GROMACS .gro file of C-alpha atoms in nm:
model
  328
    1UNK     CA    1   3.753 -14.374  -2.404
    2UNK     CA    2   3.991 -14.213  -2.656
    3UNK     CA    3   3.927 -14.280  -3.022
    4UNK     CA    4   4.165 -14.537  -3.171
    5UNK     CA    5   4.340 -14.399  -3.477
    6UNK     CA    6   4.507 -14.580  -3.766
    7UNK     CA    7   4.837 -14.430  -3.648
    8UNK     CA    8   4.786 -14.598  -3.307
    9UNK     CA    9   4.737 -14.938  -3.469
   10UNK     CA   10   5.036 -14.877  -3.698
   11UNK     CA   11   5.260 -14.808  -3.399
   12UNK     CA   12   5.166 -15.135  -3.233
   13UNK     CA   13   5.194 -15.335  -3.556
   14UNK     CA   14   5.524 -15.176  -3.655
   15UNK     CA   15   5.400 -15.067  -3.999
   16UNK     CA   16   5.288 -14.744  -4.165
   17UNK     CA   17   4.941 -14.596  -4.118
   18UNK     CA   18   4.884 -14.642  -4.491
   19UNK     CA   19   4.950 -15.017  -4.457
   20UNK     CA   20   4.696 -15.030  -4.174
   21UNK     CA   21   4.445 -14.838  -4.385
   22UNK     CA   22   4.494 -15.075  -4.680
   23UNK     CA   23   4.466 -15.383  -4.459
   24UNK     CA   24   4.145 -15.269  -4.290
   25UNK     CA   25   3.977 -15.148  -4.609
   26UNK     CA   26   4.071 -15.458  -4.812
   27UNK     CA   27   4.316 -15.284  -5.045
   28UNK     CA   28   4.594 -15.467  -5.230
   29UNK     CA   29   4.960 -15.463  -5.130
   30UNK     CA   30   4.924 -15.628  -4.788
   31UNK     CA   31   5.004 -15.996  -4.730
   32UNK     CA   32   4.733 -16.221  -4.583
   33UNK     CA   33   4.943 -16.277  -4.271
   34UNK     CA   34   5.001 -15.904  -4.214
   35UNK     CA   35   4.635 -15.823  -4.285
   36UNK     CA   36   4.521 -16.082  -4.029
   37UNK     CA   37   4.767 -15.947  -3.770
   38UNK     CA   38   4.657 -15.585  -3.826
   39UNK     CA   39   4.288 -15.677  -3.803
   40UNK     CA   40   4.352 -15.866  -3.479
   41UNK     CA   41   4.539 -15.571  -3.329
   42UNK     CA   42   4.263 -15.335  -3.441
   43UNK     CA   43   4.002 -15.557  -3.277
   44UNK     CA   44   4.196 -15.579  -2.951
   45UNK     CA   45   4.237 -15.200  -2.943
   46UNK     CA   46   3.865 -15.147  -3.002
   47UNK     CA   47   3.900 -14.983  -3.341
   48UNK     CA   48   3.573 -14.933  -3.526
   49UNK     CA   49   3.607 -14.920  -3.904
   50UNK     CA   50   3.415 -14.643  -4.080
   51UNK     CA   51   3.193 -14.778  -4.353
   52UNK     CA   52   2.881 -14.707  -4.548
   53UNK     CA   53   2.642 -14.541  -4.310
   54UNK     CA   54   2.905 -14.514  -4.035
   55UNK     CA   55   2.896 -14.208  -3.815
   56UNK     CA   56   3.152 -14.018  -3.612
   57UNK     CA   57   3.121 -13.916  -3.249
   58UNK     CA   58   2.905 -13.617  -3.347
   59UNK     CA   59   2.659 -13.846  -3.525
   60UNK     CA   60   2.756 -13.723  -3.872
   61UNK     CA   61   2.800 -13.962  -4.165
   62UNK     CA   62   3.159 -14.047  -4.252
   63UNK     CA   63   3.250 -13.982  -4.614
   64UNK     CA   64   3.465 -14.199  -4.841
   65UNK     CA   65   3.672 -14.028  -5.109
   66UNK     CA   66   3.820 -14.222  -5.401
   67UNK     CA   67   4.169 -14.135  -5.524
   68UNK     CA   68   4.240 -14.227  -5.888
   69UNK     CA   69   4.603 -14.237  -6.011
   70UNK     CA   70   4.692 -14.306  -6.378
   71UNK     CA   71   4.934 -14.598  -6.396
   72UNK     CA   72   5.187 -14.412  -6.611
   73UNK     CA   73   5.282 -14.209  -6.302
   74UNK     CA   74   5.378 -14.526  -6.115
   75UNK     CA   75   5.672 -14.639  -6.329
   76UNK     CA   76   6.011 -14.733  -6.185
   77UNK     CA   77   6.115 -14.473  -5.922
   78UNK     CA   78   5.808 -14.264  -6.002
   79UNK     CA   79   5.651 -14.299  -5.658
   80UNK     CA   80   5.588 -13.931  -5.586
   81UNK     CA   81   5.213 -13.986  -5.610
   82UNK     CA   82   5.229 -14.279  -5.367
   83UNK     CA   83   5.387 -14.039  -5.119
   84UNK     CA   84   5.108 -13.789  -5.184
   85UNK     CA   85   4.844 -14.060  -5.138
   86UNK     CA   86   5.001 -14.169  -4.809
   87UNK     CA   87   4.986 -13.813  -4.680
   88UNK     CA   88   4.623 -13.791  -4.792
   89UNK     CA   89   4.535 -14.111  -4.606
   90UNK     CA   90   4.680 -13.964  -4.287
   91UNK     CA   91   4.509 -13.628  -4.341
   92UNK     CA   92   4.175 -13.806  -4.397
   93UNK     CA   93   4.178 -13.947  -4.044
   94UNK     CA   94   4.203 -13.592  -3.908
   95UNK     CA   95   3.900 -13.489  -4.113
   96UNK     CA   96   3.690 -13.792  -4.012
   97UNK     CA   97   3.671 -13.932  -4.362
   98UNK     CA   98   3.821 -14.224  -4.554
   99UNK     CA   99   4.019 -14.246  -4.876
  100UNK     CA  100   4.059 -14.543  -5.107
  101UNK     CA  101   4.282 -14.567  -5.413
  102UNK     CA  102   4.234 -14.713  -5.760
  103UNK     CA  103   4.498 -14.726  -6.033
  104UNK     CA  104   4.367 -14.602  -6.368
  105UNK     CA  105   4.508 -14.853  -6.616
  106UNK     CA  106   4.597 -14.717  -6.958
  107UNK     CA  107   4.335 -14.937  -7.122
  108UNK     CA  108   4.072 -14.797  -6.883
  109UNK     CA  109   4.164 -14.445  -6.991
  110UNK     CA  110   4.174 -14.542  -7.360
  111UNK     CA  111   3.841 -14.729  -7.349
  112UNK     CA  112   3.662 -14.479  -7.121
  113UNK     CA  113   3.610 -14.718  -6.829
  114UNK     CA  114   3.493 -14.555  -6.506
  115UNK     CA  115   3.667 -14.666  -6.181
  116UNK     CA  116   3.463 -14.926  -5.990
  117UNK     CA  117   3.471 -14.774  -5.642
  118UNK     CA  118   3.173 -14.677  -5.429
  119UNK     CA  119   3.261 -14.333  -5.293
  120UNK     CA  120   3.113 -13.990  -5.219
  121UNK     CA  121   3.368 -13.794  -5.426
  122UNK     CA  122   3.670 -13.849  -5.651
  123UNK     CA  123   4.017 -13.694  -5.642
  124UNK     CA  124   4.196 -13.747  -5.972
  125UNK     CA  125   4.571 -13.729  -5.911
  126UNK     CA  126   4.787 -13.650  -6.215
  127UNK     CA  127   4.716 -13.544  -6.573
  128UNK     CA  128   4.478 -13.759  -6.777
  129UNK     CA  129   4.351 -13.712  -7.131
  130UNK     CA  130   4.096 -13.440  -7.200
  131UNK     CA  131   3.863 -13.699  -7.354
  132UNK     CA  132   3.869 -13.909  -7.037
  133UNK     CA  133   3.811 -13.607  -6.812
  134UNK     CA  134   3.513 -13.505  -7.026
  135UNK     CA  135   3.372 -13.860  -7.017
  136UNK     CA  136   3.425 -13.889  -6.641
  137UNK     CA  137   3.251 -13.560  -6.564
  138UNK     CA  138   2.962 -13.653  -6.795
  139UNK     CA  139   2.910 -14.007  -6.662
  140UNK     CA  140   2.999 -13.985  -6.291
  141UNK     CA  141   2.748 -13.803  -6.074
  142UNK     CA  142   3.002 -13.719  -5.805
  143UNK     CA  143   3.211 -13.419  -5.701
  144UNK     CA  144   3.553 -13.440  -5.871
  145UNK     CA  145   3.868 -13.259  -5.756
  146UNK     CA  146   4.181 -13.255  -5.972
  147UNK     CA  147   4.509 -13.276  -5.782
  148UNK     CA  148   4.846 -13.166  -5.923
  149UNK     CA  149   4.701 -13.069  -6.263
  150UNK     CA  150   4.430 -12.856  -6.419
  151UNK     CA  151   4.258 -12.779  -6.747
  152UNK     CA  152   4.106 -12.438  -6.813
  153UNK     CA  153   3.792 -12.589  -6.965
  154UNK     CA  154   3.738 -12.925  -6.790
  155UNK     CA  155   3.948 -12.952  -6.475
  156UNK     CA  156   3.884 -12.626  -6.295
  157UNK     CA  157   3.819 -12.771  -5.949
  158UNK     CA  158   4.190 -12.822  -5.892
  159UNK     CA  159   4.475 -12.800  -5.644
  160UNK     CA  160   4.821 -12.748  -5.791
  161UNK     CA  161   5.173 -12.661  -5.678
  162UNK     CA  162   5.312 -12.320  -5.768
  163UNK     CA  163   5.491 -12.467  -6.068
  164UNK     CA  164   5.532 -12.145  -6.265
  165UNK     CA  165   5.669 -11.925  -5.989
  166UNK     CA  166   5.864 -12.211  -5.832
  167UNK     CA  167   6.061 -12.279  -6.150
  168UNK     CA  168   6.102 -11.905  -6.206
  169UNK     CA  169   6.271 -11.888  -5.864
  170UNK     CA  170   6.493 -12.189  -5.946
  171UNK     CA  171   6.607 -12.027  -6.270
  172UNK     CA  172   6.670 -11.690  -6.104
  173UNK     CA  173   6.877 -11.875  -5.842
  174UNK     CA  174   7.112 -11.990  -6.120
  175UNK     CA  175   7.140 -11.638  -6.262
  176UNK     CA  176   7.227 -11.512  -5.913
  177UNK     CA  177   7.514 -11.761  -5.913
  178UNK     CA  178   7.647 -11.623  -6.242
  179UNK     CA  179   7.514 -11.906  -6.460
  180UNK     CA  180   7.351 -11.777  -6.779
  181UNK     CA  181   7.377 -12.057  -7.037
  182UNK     CA  182   7.082 -12.268  -6.928
  183UNK     CA  183   6.906 -12.579  -7.066
  184UNK     CA  184   6.558 -12.699  -6.972
  185UNK     CA  185   6.500 -13.073  -6.931
  186UNK     CA  186   6.139 -13.190  -6.950
  187UNK     CA  187   5.880 -13.310  -7.201
  188UNK     CA  188   5.678 -12.989  -7.212
  189UNK     CA  189   5.357 -13.140  -7.352
  190UNK     CA  190   5.351 -13.442  -7.118
  191UNK     CA  191   5.165 -13.263  -6.837
  192UNK     CA  192   5.034 -12.923  -6.734
  193UNK     CA  193   5.286 -12.922  -6.447
  194UNK     CA  194   5.587 -12.957  -6.678
  195UNK     CA  195   5.438 -12.699  -6.915
  196UNK     CA  196   5.397 -12.448  -6.629
  197UNK     CA  197   5.752 -12.514  -6.507
  198UNK     CA  198   5.888 -12.454  -6.855
  199UNK     CA  199   5.695 -12.126  -6.870
  200UNK     CA  200   5.846 -12.017  -6.538
  201UNK     CA  201   6.192 -12.103  -6.670
  202UNK     CA  202   6.123 -11.910  -6.991
  203UNK     CA  203   6.005 -11.600  -6.804
  204UNK     CA  204   6.333 -11.577  -6.613
  205UNK     CA  205   6.537 -11.632  -6.931
  206UNK     CA  206   6.340 -11.365  -7.119
  207UNK     CA  207   6.377 -11.115  -6.834
  208UNK     CA  208   6.754 -11.151  -6.872
  209UNK     CA  209   6.712 -11.100  -7.249
  210UNK     CA  210   6.862 -11.440  -7.320
  211UNK     CA  211   6.753 -11.698  -7.577
  212UNK     CA  212   6.747 -12.074  -7.513
  213UNK     CA  213   6.881 -12.267  -7.816
  214UNK     CA  214   6.644 -12.538  -7.943
  215UNK     CA  215   6.899 -12.810  -7.863
  216UNK     CA  216   6.891 -12.704  -7.498
  217UNK     CA  217   6.519 -12.777  -7.461
  218UNK     CA  218   6.543 -13.149  -7.393
  219UNK     CA  219   6.272 -13.417  -7.384
  220UNK     CA  220   6.299 -13.646  -7.083
  221UNK     CA  221   6.017 -13.902  -7.119
  222UNK     CA  222   5.790 -14.083  -7.363
  223UNK     CA  223   5.409 -14.076  -7.369
  224UNK     CA  224   5.398 -14.360  -7.113
  225UNK     CA  225   5.614 -14.166  -6.867
  226UNK     CA  226   5.933 -14.371  -6.911
  227UNK     CA  227   6.230 -14.142  -6.852
  228UNK     CA  228   6.537 -14.145  -7.075
  229UNK     CA  229   6.799 -13.870  -7.085
  230UNK     CA  230   6.994 -13.770  -7.398
  231UNK     CA  231   7.267 -13.512  -7.340
  232UNK     CA  232   7.321 -13.233  -7.596
  233UNK     CA  233   7.648 -13.214  -7.791
  234UNK     CA  234   7.718 -12.865  -7.661
  235UNK     CA  235   7.702 -12.844  -7.281
  236UNK     CA  236   7.522 -12.554  -7.107
  237UNK     CA  237   7.643 -12.410  -6.779
  238UNK     CA  238   7.339 -12.551  -6.597
  239UNK     CA  239   7.046 -12.786  -6.651
  240UNK     CA  240   6.704 -12.683  -6.517
  241UNK     CA  241   6.514 -13.011  -6.470
  242UNK     CA  242   6.138 -13.044  -6.438
  243UNK     CA  243   6.168 -13.286  -6.142
  244UNK     CA  244   6.427 -13.437  -5.910
  245UNK     CA  245   6.404 -13.780  -6.071
  246UNK     CA  246   6.503 -13.635  -6.409
  247UNK     CA  247   6.775 -13.428  -6.239
  248UNK     CA  248   6.911 -13.738  -6.065
  249UNK     CA  249   6.915 -13.951  -6.380
  250UNK     CA  250   7.077 -13.663  -6.568
  251UNK     CA  251   7.352 -13.638  -6.305
  252UNK     CA  252   7.420 -14.011  -6.332
  253UNK     CA  253   7.448 -13.977  -6.710
  254UNK     CA  254   7.684 -13.682  -6.671
  255UNK     CA  255   7.897 -13.887  -6.434
  256UNK     CA  256   7.927 -14.162  -6.699
  257UNK     CA  257   8.065 -13.899  -6.938
  258UNK     CA  258   8.320 -13.782  -6.681
  259UNK     CA  259   8.136 -13.453  -6.625
  260UNK     CA  260   8.128 -13.344  -6.259
  261UNK     CA  261   7.839 -13.168  -6.081
  262UNK     CA  262   7.870 -12.888  -5.980
  263UNK     CA  263   8.235 -12.837  -6.081
  264UNK     CA  264   8.176 -12.867  -6.457
  265UNK     CA  265   7.802 -12.808  -6.483
  266UNK     CA  266   7.522 -12.724  -6.237
  267UNK     CA  267   7.186 -12.900  -6.203
  268UNK     CA  268   6.859 -12.804  -6.031
  269UNK     CA  269   6.542 -13.006  -5.991
  270UNK     CA  270   6.185 -12.970  -5.867
  271UNK     CA  271   5.978 -13.152  -5.599
  272UNK     CA  272   6.257 -13.200  -5.341
  273UNK     CA  273   6.158 -13.565  -5.323
  274UNK     CA  274   6.414 -13.843  -5.281
  275UNK     CA  275   6.285 -14.157  -5.453
  276UNK     CA  276   6.321 -14.480  -5.250
  277UNK     CA  277   6.630 -14.669  -5.363
  278UNK     CA  278   6.771 -14.371  -5.552
  279UNK     CA  279   7.107 -14.226  -5.437
  280UNK     CA  280   7.090 -13.893  -5.252
  281UNK     CA  281   7.270 -13.662  -5.495
  282UNK     CA  282   7.208 -13.344  -5.292
  283UNK     CA  283   7.005 -13.178  -5.567
  284UNK     CA  284   6.912 -12.812  -5.524
  285UNK     CA  285   6.536 -12.816  -5.567
  286UNK     CA  286   6.198 -12.648  -5.516
  287UNK     CA  287   6.005 -12.829  -5.244
  288UNK     CA  288   5.639 -12.895  -5.316
  289UNK     CA  289   5.419 -12.864  -5.007
  290UNK     CA  290   5.235 -13.194  -5.059
  291UNK     CA  291   5.090 -13.200  -4.707
  292UNK     CA  292   4.913 -12.870  -4.768
  293UNK     CA  293   4.802 -12.977  -5.118
  294UNK     CA  294   4.631 -13.298  -5.004
  295UNK     CA  295   4.457 -13.119  -4.717
  296UNK     CA  296   4.320 -12.854  -4.953
  297UNK     CA  297   4.206 -13.125  -5.197
  298UNK     CA  298   4.021 -13.312  -4.920
  299UNK     CA  299   3.861 -12.991  -4.797
  300UNK     CA  300   3.742 -12.907  -5.149
  301UNK     CA  301   3.597 -13.256  -5.195
  302UNK     CA  302   3.415 -13.244  -4.860
  303UNK     CA  303   3.280 -12.895  -4.936
  304UNK     CA  304   3.142 -13.013  -5.268
  305UNK     CA  305   2.983 -13.317  -5.103
  306UNK     CA  306   2.802 -13.073  -4.877
  307UNK     CA  307   2.705 -12.870  -5.183
  308UNK     CA  308   2.920 -12.569  -5.106
  309UNK     CA  309   2.994 -12.377  -5.425
  310UNK     CA  310   3.310 -12.237  -5.264
  311UNK     CA  311   3.484 -12.568  -5.328
  312UNK     CA  312   3.477 -12.516  -5.705
  313UNK     CA  313   3.790 -12.323  -5.800
  314UNK     CA  314   4.162 -12.369  -5.857
  315UNK     CA  315   4.398 -12.324  -5.564
  316UNK     CA  316   4.775 -12.283  -5.594
  317UNK     CA  317   4.989 -12.401  -5.303
  318UNK     CA  318   5.333 -12.242  -5.264
  319UNK     CA  319   5.649 -12.430  -5.173
  320UNK     CA  320   6.009 -12.322  -5.109
  321UNK     CA  321   6.353 -12.327  -5.268
  322UNK     CA  322   6.590 -12.574  -5.097
  323UNK     CA  323   6.961 -12.509  -5.177
  324UNK     CA  324   7.186 -12.816  -5.161
  325UNK     CA  325   7.510 -12.907  -5.340
  326UNK     CA  326   7.435 -12.932  -5.715
  327UNK     CA  327   7.494 -12.564  -5.805
  328UNK     CA  328   7.842 -12.415  -5.843
   0.00000   0.00000   0.00000
């Protein structure tokens, strides 16, 4: 008899595989009625839930990996990490393991509170404070993989996008289109990803022997991750934005001022991710290969559970430039 997958149950129930996963594992975000319906369908289809001590068809123990996401990355529109978690949940079924998620509240991070989840390894998704990383590594006797950020001293077991080279390519793309007066939009010290993207932008600018005026290096968010765009008095020819959400909000602000994209000014982003409920503004962007990133993160976690030293390093996953309609 073929093994029943979460995707099979999802198809019958008319929901996503992530919703099925959350319903079966008791996670939040699923109504009681929907949970009961999914569990009934799973029972009728003969689905066997992996659990503590569960084994796969080869008789090997199934592993459970906890995914921890700081709450500041889950503000309005900021659902990129939910997308990444959904892809990880699907990838986990292929690797005969489970994933469960916990939101790291700001007070948990401030007060050094360890997530209360019983798992075999942790994947920490998104930058957290150095103090919290140090405390976590000292007080949690589990393999820890850092996804979408790194720290040279503390967070070396990491998987990141090619932020530096990706933003270098985006900036070079603008130069190729004859645009040389460029502004960077992103709070450089908010995360290692934004810092690396700024460095990629700066490399391209320096290679062209240009200088970016201070007023064209624009903050886009506060320490809690809330995004707010303030346009400079003097307009550049193009804005290089650290992510598509910032690029989209910038374009809406430009529209309010009667400034057209790309006729009057060009805009590029990063991620190539359209946020649910946000208008599709056809932003030229660098696409992050999230499917590959989550698979590598899971593989590293499983290797470390088995004690393989090869899992302990930083891996950079390349993406691709996606031209659309926001560059003149």
